[in-house]
Tab-separated table of C-alpha atoms in Angstrom:
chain	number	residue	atom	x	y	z
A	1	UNK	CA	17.140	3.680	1.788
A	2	UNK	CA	21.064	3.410	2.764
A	3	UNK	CA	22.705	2.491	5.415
A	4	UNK	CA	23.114	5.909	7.370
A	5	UNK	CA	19.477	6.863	7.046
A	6	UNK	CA	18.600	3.325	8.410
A	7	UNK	CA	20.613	3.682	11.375
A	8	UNK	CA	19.389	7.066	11.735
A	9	UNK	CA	15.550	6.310	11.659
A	10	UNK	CA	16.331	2.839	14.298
A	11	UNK	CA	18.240	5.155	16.636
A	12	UNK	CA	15.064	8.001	16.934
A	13	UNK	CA	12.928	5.071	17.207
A	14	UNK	CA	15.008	3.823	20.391
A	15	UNK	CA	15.687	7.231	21.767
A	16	UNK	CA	11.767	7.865	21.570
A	17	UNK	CA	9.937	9.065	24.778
A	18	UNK	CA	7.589	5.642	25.166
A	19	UNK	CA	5.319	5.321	27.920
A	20	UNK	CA	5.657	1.336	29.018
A	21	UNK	CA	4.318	-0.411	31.791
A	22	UNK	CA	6.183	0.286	35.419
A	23	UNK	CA	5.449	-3.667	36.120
A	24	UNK	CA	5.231	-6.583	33.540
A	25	UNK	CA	1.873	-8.280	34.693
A	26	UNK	CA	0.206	-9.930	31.691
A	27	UNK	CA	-3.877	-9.038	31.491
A	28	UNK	CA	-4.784	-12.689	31.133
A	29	UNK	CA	-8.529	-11.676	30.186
A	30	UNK	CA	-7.274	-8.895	27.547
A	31	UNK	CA	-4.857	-11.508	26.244
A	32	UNK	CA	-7.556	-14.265	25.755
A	33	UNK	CA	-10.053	-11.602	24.443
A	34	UNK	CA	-7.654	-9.983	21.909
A	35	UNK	CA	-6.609	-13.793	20.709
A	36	UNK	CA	-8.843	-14.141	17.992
A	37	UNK	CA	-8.410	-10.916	16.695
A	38	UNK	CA	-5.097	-10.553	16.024
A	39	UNK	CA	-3.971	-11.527	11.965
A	40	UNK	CA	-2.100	-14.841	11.671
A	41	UNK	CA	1.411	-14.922	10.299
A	42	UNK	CA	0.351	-15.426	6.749
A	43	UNK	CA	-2.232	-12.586	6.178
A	44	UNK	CA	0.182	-10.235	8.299
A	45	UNK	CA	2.851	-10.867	5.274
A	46	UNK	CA	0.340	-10.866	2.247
A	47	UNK	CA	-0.557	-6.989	3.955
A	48	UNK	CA	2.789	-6.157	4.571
A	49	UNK	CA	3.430	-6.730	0.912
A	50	UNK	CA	0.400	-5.238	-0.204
A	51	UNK	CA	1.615	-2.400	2.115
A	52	UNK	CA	5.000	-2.341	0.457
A	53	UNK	CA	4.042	-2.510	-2.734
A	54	UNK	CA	1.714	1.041	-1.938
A	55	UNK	CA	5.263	2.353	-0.584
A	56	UNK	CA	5.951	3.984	-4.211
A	57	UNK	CA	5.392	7.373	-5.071
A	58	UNK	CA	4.830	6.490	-8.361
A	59	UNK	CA	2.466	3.723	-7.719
A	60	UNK	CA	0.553	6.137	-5.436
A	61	UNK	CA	0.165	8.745	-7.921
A	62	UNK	CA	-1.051	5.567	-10.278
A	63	UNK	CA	-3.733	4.786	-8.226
A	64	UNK	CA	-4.879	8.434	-7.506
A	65	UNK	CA	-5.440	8.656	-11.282
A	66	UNK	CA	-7.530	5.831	-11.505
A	67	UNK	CA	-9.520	6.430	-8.421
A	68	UNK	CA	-11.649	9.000	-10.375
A	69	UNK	CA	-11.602	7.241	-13.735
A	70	UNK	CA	-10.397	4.478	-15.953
A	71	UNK	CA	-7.164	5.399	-17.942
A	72	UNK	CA	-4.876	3.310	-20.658
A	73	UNK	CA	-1.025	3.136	-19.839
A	74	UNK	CA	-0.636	6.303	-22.446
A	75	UNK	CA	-3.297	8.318	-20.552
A	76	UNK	CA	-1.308	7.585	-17.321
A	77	UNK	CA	2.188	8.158	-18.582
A	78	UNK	CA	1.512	11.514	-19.730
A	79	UNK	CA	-0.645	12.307	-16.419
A	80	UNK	CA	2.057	11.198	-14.125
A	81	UNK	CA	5.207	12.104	-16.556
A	82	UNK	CA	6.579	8.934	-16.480
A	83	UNK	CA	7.165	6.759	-19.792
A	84	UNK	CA	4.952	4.641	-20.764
A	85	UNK	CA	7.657	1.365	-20.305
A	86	UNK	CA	8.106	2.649	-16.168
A	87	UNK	CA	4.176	2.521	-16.053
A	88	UNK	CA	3.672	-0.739	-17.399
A	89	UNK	CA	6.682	-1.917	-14.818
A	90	UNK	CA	4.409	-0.094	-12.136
A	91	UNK	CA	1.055	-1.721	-13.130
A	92	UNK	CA	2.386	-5.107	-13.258
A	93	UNK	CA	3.575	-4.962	-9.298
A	94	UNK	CA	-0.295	-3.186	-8.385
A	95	UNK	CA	-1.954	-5.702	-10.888
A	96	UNK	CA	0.053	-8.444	-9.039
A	97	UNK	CA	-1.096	-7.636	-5.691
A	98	UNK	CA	-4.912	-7.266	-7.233
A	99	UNK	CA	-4.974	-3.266	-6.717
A	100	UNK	CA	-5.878	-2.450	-10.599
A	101	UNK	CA	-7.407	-4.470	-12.803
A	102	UNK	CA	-7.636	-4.450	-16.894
A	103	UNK	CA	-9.756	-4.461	-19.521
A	104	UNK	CA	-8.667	-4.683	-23.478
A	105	UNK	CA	-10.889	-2.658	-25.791
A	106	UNK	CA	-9.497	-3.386	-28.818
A	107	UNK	CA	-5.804	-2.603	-29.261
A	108	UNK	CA	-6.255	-0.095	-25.990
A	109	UNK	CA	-6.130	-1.344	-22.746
A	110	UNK	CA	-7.601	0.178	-20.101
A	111	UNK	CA	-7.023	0.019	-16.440
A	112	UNK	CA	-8.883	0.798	-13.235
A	113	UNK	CA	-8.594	0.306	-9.592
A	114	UNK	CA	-9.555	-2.992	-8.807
A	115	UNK	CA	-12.815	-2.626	-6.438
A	116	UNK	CA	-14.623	-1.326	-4.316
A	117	UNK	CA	-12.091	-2.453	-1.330
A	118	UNK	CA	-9.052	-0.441	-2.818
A	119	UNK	CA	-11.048	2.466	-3.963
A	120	UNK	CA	-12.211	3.322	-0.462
A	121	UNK	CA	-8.673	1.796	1.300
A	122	UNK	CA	-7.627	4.493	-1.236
A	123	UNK	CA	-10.100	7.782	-0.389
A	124	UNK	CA	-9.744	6.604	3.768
A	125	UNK	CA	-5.666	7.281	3.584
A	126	UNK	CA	-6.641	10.930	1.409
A	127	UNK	CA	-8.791	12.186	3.850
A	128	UNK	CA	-6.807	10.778	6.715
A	129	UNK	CA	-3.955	13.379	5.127
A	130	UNK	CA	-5.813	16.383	5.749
């Protein structure tokens, strides 16, 4: 994203219609309540990456292939129209993050999502579009 587009998406952020609190009196008892449920520092960054790492088209369109079945790298380059070198590039960032997992059969490898976890994170953001 440059520059310009940046700037543009911070300044409709800032100039958004907000509702905020008329005073600034702290909820002690929500506070307290809400303590042990919000994420430490660590897990917030391993799912912001995780969350990053889904920020790709591409990788997107991955996944939606192998949520109905498993597929090796030429089976996906030719579904998504990418070569087979830029889905190998993709697959290594989703492996990384544990959202696909392999299998070798042979000289073929095949790939699938990873679990159950990412297969339904996956099918609860497609019917969220809708």
């Amino acid at each position: 994203m440059n520059k310009h587009k940046k700037k543009q998406d911070l300044d409709l952020i800032q100039s958004s219609d907000t509702p905020t609190c008329d005073t600034h009196l702290v909820h002690l008892e929500n506070v307290r309540s809400s303590q042990a449920q919000i994420l430490p520092t660590d897990k917030a960054q391993q799912m912001a990456e995780i969350f990053g790492v889904l920020a790709d088209t591409n990788r997107i369109r991955l996944l939606s292939a192998l949520a109905s079945s498993e597929l090796c790298v030429c089976d996906l380059a030719a579904l998504t129209k990418m070569s087979e070198s830029a889905v190998c590039h993709q697959l290594r960032l989703l492996k990384a993050m544990r959202l696909v997992s392999y299998r070798r059969e042979g000289r073929n490898v095949y790939y699938s999502l990873a679990d159950s976890h990412v297969i339904n994170l996956y099918r609860s953001l497609v019917e969220n579009l809708n």
